[in-house]
PDB file of N, CA and C in Angstrom:
ATOM      1  N   GLY E   1       4.435   2.126  10.815  1.00  0.00           N
ATOM      2  CA  GLY E   1       3.961   2.190   9.674  1.00  0.00           C
ATOM      3  C   GLY E   1       5.045   2.847   8.550  1.00  0.00           C
ATOM      4  N   GLY E   2       4.843   2.766   7.414  1.00  0.00           N
ATOM      5  CA  GLY E   2       5.872   3.517   6.793  1.00  0.00           C
ATOM      6  C   GLY E   2       5.263   3.646   5.268  1.00  0.00           C
ATOM      7  N   LEU E   3       5.786   5.244   5.228  1.00  0.00           N
ATOM      8  CA  LEU E   3       5.539   5.409   3.522  1.00  0.00           C
ATOM      9  C   LEU E   3       6.770   5.974   2.763  1.00  0.00           C
ATOM     10  N   THR E   4       7.157   4.867   1.807  1.00  0.00           N
ATOM     11  CA  THR E   4       8.326   5.649   0.961  1.00  0.00           C
ATOM     12  C   THR E   4       7.896   6.735  -0.357  1.00  0.00           C
ATOM     13  N   ALA E   5       8.043   7.436  -0.797  1.00  0.00           N
ATOM     14  CA  ALA E   5       7.835   7.986  -2.479  1.00  0.00           C
ATOM     15  C   ALA E   5       8.649   8.633  -2.664  1.00  0.00           C
ATOM     16  N   THR E   6       8.600   8.855  -4.079  1.00  0.00           N
ATOM     17  CA  THR E   6       9.121   9.601  -5.312  1.00  0.00           C
ATOM     18  C   THR E   6       8.943  10.492  -5.609  1.00  0.00           C
ATOM     19  N   ARG E   7       9.072  11.902  -6.033  1.00  0.00           N
ATOM     20  CA  ARG E   7       9.436  13.302  -6.349  1.00  0.00           C
ATOM     21  C   ARG E   7       9.282  12.935  -7.860  1.00  0.00           C
ATOM     22  N   ASP E   8       8.226  13.010  -9.119  1.00  0.00           N
ATOM     23  CA  ASP E   8       8.919  13.602 -10.601  1.00  0.00           C
ATOM     24  C   ASP E   8       7.979  15.017 -10.935  1.00  0.00           C
ATOM     25  N   PHE E   9       9.001  15.802 -10.965  1.00  0.00           N
ATOM     26  CA  PHE E   9       8.098  16.884 -11.415  1.00  0.00           C
ATOM     27  C   PHE E   9       7.200  17.569 -10.861  1.00  0.00           C
ATOM     28  N   ASP E  10       5.715  17.386 -11.406  1.00  0.00           N
ATOM     29  CA  ASP E  10       4.528  17.741 -10.559  1.00  0.00           C
ATOM     30  C   ASP E  10       4.281  16.786  -9.560  1.00  0.00           C
ATOM     31  N   SER E  11       4.599  15.464  -9.800  1.00  0.00           N
ATOM     32  CA  SER E  11       3.775  14.124  -9.006  1.00  0.00           C
ATOM     33  C   SER E  11       4.707  13.342  -8.014  1.00  0.00           C
ATOM     34  N   ILE E  12       4.011  13.090  -6.831  1.00  0.00           N
ATOM     35  CA  ILE E  12       4.526  12.047  -5.753  1.00  0.00           C
ATOM     36  C   ILE E  12       4.170  10.719  -6.056  1.00  0.00           C
ATOM     37  N   TYR E  13       4.624   9.526  -6.474  1.00  0.00           N
ATOM     38  CA  TYR E  13       4.405   8.004  -6.427  1.00  0.00           C
ATOM     39  C   TYR E  13       4.757   7.457  -5.327  1.00  0.00           C
ATOM     40  N   ILE E  14       4.037   6.799  -5.089  1.00  0.00           N
ATOM     41  CA  ILE E  14       3.886   6.109  -3.368  1.00  0.00           C
ATOM     42  C   ILE E  14       4.375   4.937  -3.475  1.00  0.00           C
ATOM     43  N   ASP E  15       5.585   4.749  -3.401  1.00  0.00           N
ATOM     44  CA  ASP E  15       6.800   3.473  -3.819  1.00  0.00           C
ATOM     45  C   ASP E  15       6.773   1.972  -2.519  1.00  0.00           C
ATOM     46  N   TYR E  16       5.923   2.278  -1.310  1.00  0.00           N
ATOM     47  CA  TYR E  16       6.069   1.868  -0.545  1.00  0.00           C
ATOM     48  C   TYR E  16       4.815   2.062   0.774  1.00  0.00           C
ATOM     49  N   PHE E  17       4.226   1.478   0.454  1.00  0.00           N
ATOM     50  CA  PHE E  17       3.238   2.361   2.028  1.00  0.00           C
ATOM     51  C   PHE E  17       2.470   0.530   2.675  1.00  0.00           C
ATOM     52  N   VAL E  18       2.588   0.237   4.716  1.00  0.00           N
ATOM     53  CA  VAL E  18       2.561  -0.114   4.868  1.00  0.00           C
ATOM     54  C   VAL E  18       2.428  -0.205   6.443  1.00  0.00           C
ATOM     55  N   VAL E  19       1.515  -0.767   6.979  1.00  0.00           N
ATOM     56  CA  VAL E  19       1.210  -0.489   8.653  1.00  0.00           C
ATOM     57  C   VAL E  19       1.242  -1.993   9.046  1.00  0.00           C
ATOM     58  N   GLU E  20       1.747  -2.517  10.098  1.00  0.00           N
ATOM     59  CA  GLU E  20       1.725  -3.862  10.487  1.00  0.00           C
ATOM     60  C   GLU E  20       0.874  -4.065  11.370  1.00  0.00           C
ATOM     61  N   LYS E  21       0.164  -5.076  10.551  1.00  0.00           N
ATOM     62  CA  LYS E  21      -0.825  -5.928  11.059  1.00  0.00           C
ATOM     63  C   LYS E  21      -1.365  -4.971  12.992  1.00  0.00           C
ATOM     64  N   GLU E  22      -0.917  -5.701  12.842  1.00  0.00           N
ATOM     65  CA  GLU E  22      -1.256  -4.988  14.727  1.00  0.00           C
ATOM     66  C   GLU E  22      -1.483  -3.200  14.637  1.00  0.00           C
ATOM     67  N   TYR E  23      -1.190  -3.100  13.695  1.00  0.00           N
ATOM     68  CA  TYR E  23      -1.837  -0.968  14.473  1.00  0.00           C
ATOM     69  C   TYR E  23      -2.738  -1.003  12.781  1.00  0.00           C
ATOM     70  N   ARG E  24      -3.316  -1.775  12.305  1.00  0.00           N
ATOM     71  CA  ARG E  24      -4.084  -1.198  11.402  1.00  0.00           C
ATOM     72  C   ARG E  24      -5.876  -0.965  12.384  1.00  0.00           C
ATOM     73  N   LYS E  25      -6.618  -0.197  11.825  1.00  0.00           N
ATOM     74  CA  LYS E  25      -7.427   0.101  12.052  1.00  0.00           C
ATOM     75  C   LYS E  25      -6.939   0.941  13.025  1.00  0.00           C
ATOM     76  N   SER E  26      -6.315   1.766  12.925  1.00  0.00           N
ATOM     77  CA  SER E  26      -5.758   2.667  14.374  1.00  0.00           C
ATOM     78  C   SER E  26      -5.769   3.522  14.055  1.00  0.00           C
ATOM     79  N   GLY E  27      -5.707   4.345  12.311  1.00  0.00           N
ATOM     80  CA  GLY E  27      -5.771   5.662  11.919  1.00  0.00           C
ATOM     81  C   GLY E  27      -4.184   6.106  11.471  1.00  0.00           C
ATOM     82  N   ILE E  28      -3.194   4.903  11.167  1.00  0.00           N
ATOM     83  CA  ILE E  28      -1.589   5.275  11.072  1.00  0.00           C
ATOM     84  C   ILE E  28      -1.735   5.865   9.700  1.00  0.00           C
ATOM     85  N   GLY E  29      -2.332   4.891   9.212  1.00  0.00           N
ATOM     86  CA  GLY E  29      -2.423   4.876   7.865  1.00  0.00           C
ATOM     87  C   GLY E  29      -2.441   6.581   7.491  1.00  0.00           C
ATOM     88  N   ARG E  30      -3.816   6.380   7.524  1.00  0.00           N
ATOM     89  CA  ARG E  30      -4.927   7.675   7.145  1.00  0.00           C
ATOM     90  C   ARG E  30      -3.518   8.947   7.371  1.00  0.00           C
ATOM     91  N   LYS E  31      -3.032   9.135   8.829  1.00  0.00           N
ATOM     92  CA  LYS E  31      -2.200   9.796   9.208  1.00  0.00           C
ATOM     93  C   LYS E  31      -1.080  10.392   7.922  1.00  0.00           C
ATOM     94  N   LEU E  32      -0.581   9.353   7.846  1.00  0.00           N
ATOM     95  CA  LEU E  32       0.907   9.214   7.049  1.00  0.00           C
ATOM     96  C   LEU E  32       0.091   9.353   5.624  1.00  0.00           C
ATOM     97  N   LEU E  33      -1.082   9.502   5.060  1.00  0.00           N
ATOM     98  CA  LEU E  33      -1.170  10.145   3.719  1.00  0.00           C
ATOM     99  C   LEU E  33      -1.559  11.364   3.893  1.00  0.00           C
ATOM    100  N   LEU E  34      -2.236  11.950   5.360  1.00  0.00           N
ATOM    101  CA  LEU E  34      -2.570  13.257   5.119  1.00  0.00           C
ATOM    102  C   LEU E  34      -1.430  13.786   4.872  1.00  0.00           C
ATOM    103  N   ARG E  35      -0.428  13.655   6.159  1.00  0.00           N
ATOM    104  CA  ARG E  35       1.325  14.141   6.408  1.00  0.00           C
ATOM    105  C   ARG E  35       1.882  13.746   5.056  1.00  0.00           C
ATOM    106  N   LEU E  36       1.863  13.677   4.180  1.00  0.00           N
ATOM    107  CA  LEU E  36       2.051  13.026   2.741  1.00  0.00           C
ATOM    108  C   LEU E  36       1.236  14.521   1.679  1.00  0.00           C
ATOM    109  N   GLU E  37       0.065  14.377   2.125  1.00  0.00           N
ATOM    110  CA  GLU E  37      -0.327  15.491   1.413  1.00  0.00           C
ATOM    111  C   GLU E  37      -0.084  16.949   1.702  1.00  0.00           C
ATOM    112  N   GLU E  38       0.048  16.755   3.562  1.00  0.00           N
ATOM    113  CA  GLU E  38       0.523  18.447   3.169  1.00  0.00           C
ATOM    114  C   GLU E  38       1.998  18.630   2.377  1.00  0.00           C
ATOM    115  N   ILE E  39       2.123  17.279   2.805  1.00  0.00           N
ATOM    116  CA  ILE E  39       3.829  17.930   2.193  1.00  0.00           C
ATOM    117  C   ILE E  39       4.323  18.415   0.964  1.00  0.00           C
ATOM    118  N   ALA E  40       2.873  18.061   0.302  1.00  0.00           N
ATOM    119  CA  ALA E  40       2.608  17.839  -1.724  1.00  0.00           C
ATOM    120  C   ALA E  40       1.979  18.986  -1.498  1.00  0.00           C
ATOM    121  N   LYS E  41       1.321  19.853  -0.532  1.00  0.00           N
ATOM    122  CA  LYS E  41       0.398  20.544  -0.521  1.00  0.00           C
ATOM    123  C   LYS E  41       1.820  22.020  -0.655  1.00  0.00           C
ATOM    124  N   GLU E  42       2.564  21.468   0.101  1.00  0.00           N
ATOM    125  CA  GLU E  42       4.343  22.696   0.022  1.00  0.00           C
ATOM    126  C   GLU E  42       5.080  23.254  -0.823  1.00  0.00           C
ATOM    127  N   LYS E  43       4.761  21.488  -1.124  1.00  0.00           N
ATOM    128  CA  LYS E  43       6.084  21.426  -2.751  1.00  0.00           C
ATOM    129  C   LYS E  43       4.801  21.910  -4.283  1.00  0.00           C
ATOM    130  N   ASN E  44       3.850  22.143  -3.751  1.00  0.00           N
ATOM    131  CA  ASN E  44       3.178  22.782  -4.708  1.00  0.00           C
ATOM    132  C   ASN E  44       3.275  21.412  -6.147  1.00  0.00           C
ATOM    133  N   VAL E  45       3.080  20.820  -5.133  1.00  0.00           N
ATOM    134  CA  VAL E  45       2.809  18.959  -6.280  1.00  0.00           C
ATOM    135  C   VAL E  45       1.262  19.046  -6.843  1.00  0.00           C
ATOM    136  N   LYS E  46       1.121  18.230  -7.936  1.00  0.00           N
ATOM    137  CA  LYS E  46      -0.054  18.396  -8.688  1.00  0.00           C
ATOM    138  C   LYS E  46      -1.055  17.042  -8.305  1.00  0.00           C
ATOM    139  N   ARG E  47      -0.779  15.846  -8.340  1.00  0.00           N
ATOM    140  CA  ARG E  47      -0.653  14.437  -7.735  1.00  0.00           C
ATOM    141  C   ARG E  47       0.235  13.832  -7.316  1.00  0.00           C
ATOM    142  N   ILE E  48      -0.637  13.231  -6.611  1.00  0.00           N
ATOM    143  CA  ILE E  48      -0.342  11.982  -5.350  1.00  0.00           C
ATOM    144  C   ILE E  48      -0.443  10.543  -5.913  1.00  0.00           C
ATOM    145  N   MET E  49       0.161   9.008  -6.311  1.00  0.00           N
ATOM    146  CA  MET E  49       0.215   8.093  -7.321  1.00  0.00           C
ATOM    147  C   MET E  49       0.580   7.125  -6.438  1.00  0.00           C
ATOM    148  N   LEU E  50      -0.434   6.015  -6.421  1.00  0.00           N
ATOM    149  CA  LEU E  50       0.039   5.011  -5.231  1.00  0.00           C
ATOM    150  C   LEU E  50      -0.127   3.740  -6.574  1.00  0.00           C
ATOM    151  N   LEU E  51       1.441   3.385  -6.496  1.00  0.00           N
ATOM    152  CA  LEU E  51       1.750   2.532  -7.352  1.00  0.00           C
ATOM    153  C   LEU E  51       1.139   1.149  -6.734  1.00  0.00           C
ATOM    154  N   ILE E  52       0.690  -0.051  -7.745  1.00  0.00           N
ATOM    155  CA  ILE E  52       0.075  -1.775  -7.200  1.00  0.00           C
ATOM    156  C   ILE E  52       1.077  -2.408  -7.382  1.00  0.00           C
ATOM    157  N   TYR E  53       1.640  -2.669  -6.807  1.00  0.00           N
ATOM    158  CA  TYR E  53       2.532  -4.557  -7.234  1.00  0.00           C
ATOM    159  C   TYR E  53       1.450  -5.505  -7.226  1.00  0.00           C
ATOM    160  N   TYR E  54       1.149  -6.509  -7.747  1.00  0.00           N
ATOM    161  CA  TYR E  54       0.764  -7.323  -7.419  1.00  0.00           C
ATOM    162  C   TYR E  54       1.614  -9.205  -7.021  1.00  0.00           C
ATOM    163  N   VAL E  55       1.468  -9.107  -5.883  1.00  0.00           N
ATOM    164  CA  VAL E  55       2.317  -9.632  -5.312  1.00  0.00           C
ATOM    165  C   VAL E  55       1.709 -11.614  -5.349  1.00  0.00           C
ATOM    166  N   LYS E  56       1.805 -12.853  -6.314  1.00  0.00           N
ATOM    167  CA  LYS E  56       1.586 -13.853  -6.051  1.00  0.00           C
ATOM    168  C   LYS E  56       1.285 -15.075  -4.570  1.00  0.00           C
ATOM    169  N   ARG E  57       0.921 -15.286  -4.076  1.00  0.00           N
ATOM    170  CA  ARG E  57       1.431 -15.648  -2.551  1.00  0.00           C
ATOM    171  C   ARG E  57       1.383 -17.503  -3.280  1.00  0.00           C
ATOM    172  N   HIS E  58       2.427 -18.137  -3.115  1.00  0.00           N
ATOM    173  CA  HIS E  58       2.304 -19.956  -2.448  1.00  0.00           C
ATOM    174  C   HIS E  58       1.452 -20.599  -1.681  1.00  0.00           C
ATOM    175  N   PHE E  59       0.711 -21.398  -1.919  1.00  0.00           N
ATOM    176  CA  PHE E  59       0.031 -22.286  -0.551  1.00  0.00           C
ATOM    177  C   PHE E  59      -0.342 -23.126  -1.621  1.00  0.00           C
ATOM    178  N   ARG E  60      -0.169 -24.423  -0.646  1.00  0.00           N
ATOM    179  CA  ARG E  60      -0.586 -25.513  -0.624  1.00  0.00           C
ATOM    180  C   ARG E  60      -2.076 -25.325  -0.390  1.00  0.00           C
ATOM    181  N   TYR E  61      -2.148 -26.236  -1.527  1.00  0.00           N
ATOM    182  CA  TYR E  61      -3.563 -27.046  -1.556  1.00  0.00           C
ATOM    183  C   TYR E  61      -3.703 -28.367  -1.377  1.00  0.00           C
ATOM    184  N   ARG E  62      -4.516 -29.161  -0.602  1.00  0.00           N
ATOM    185  CA  ARG E  62      -4.386 -30.407  -0.492  1.00  0.00           C
ATOM    186  C   ARG E  62      -5.875 -30.371  -0.828  1.00  0.00           C
ATOM    187  N   ARG E  63      -6.161 -31.332  -1.385  1.00  0.00           N
ATOM    188  CA  ARG E  63      -7.623 -32.329  -1.999  1.00  0.00           C
ATOM    189  C   ARG E  63      -8.363 -33.101  -1.233  1.00  0.00           C
ATOM    190  N   SER E  64      -9.430 -32.849  -0.924  1.00  0.00           N
ATOM    191  CA  SER E  64     -10.211 -33.402   0.027  1.00  0.00           C
ATOM    192  C   SER E  64     -10.364 -34.603  -0.457  1.00  0.00           C
ATOM    193  N   THR E  65     -10.586 -35.182   0.877  1.00  0.00           N
ATOM    194  CA  THR E  65     -11.347 -36.643   0.147  1.00  0.00           C
ATOM    195  C   THR E  65     -12.777 -37.193   0.393  1.00  0.00           C
ATOM    196  N   LYS E  66     -13.239 -36.269   1.004  1.00  0.00           N
ATOM    197  CA  LYS E  66     -14.575 -36.552   1.106  1.00  0.00           C
ATOM    198  C   LYS E  66     -14.995 -35.579  -0.012  1.00  0.00           C
ATOM    199  N   SER E  67     -16.542 -36.372   0.005  1.00  0.00           N
ATOM    200  CA  SER E  67     -17.781 -36.789  -0.945  1.00  0.00           C
ATOM    201  C   SER E  67     -18.830 -35.451  -1.283  1.00  0.00           C
ATOM    202  N   CYS E  68     -18.462 -34.912  -2.041  1.00  0.00           N
ATOM    203  CA  CYS E  68     -19.817 -33.636  -1.913  1.00  0.00           C
ATOM    204  C   CYS E  68     -21.297 -34.267  -2.025  1.00  0.00           C
ATOM    205  N   ILE E  69     -21.266 -35.211  -2.738  1.00  0.00           N
ATOM    206  CA  ILE E  69     -22.983 -35.534  -3.227  1.00  0.00           C
ATOM    207  C   ILE E  69     -23.601 -36.080  -1.734  1.00  0.00           C
TER     208      ILE E  69
END
């Protein structure tokens, strides 16, 4: 898993946060966020912000020739 963040005055912005598919549901993401929270407290940061970007996935659509009736 990985996390990158940027500090701006009294805020931390999470720019990149990912856990590889095979390691999801194992607690790695939670540990990363808890560690970031510890760092924020040490630096007297007031808020942590997660920036979310939506990426449209391209996919092929194959129209069915079967009747729905």
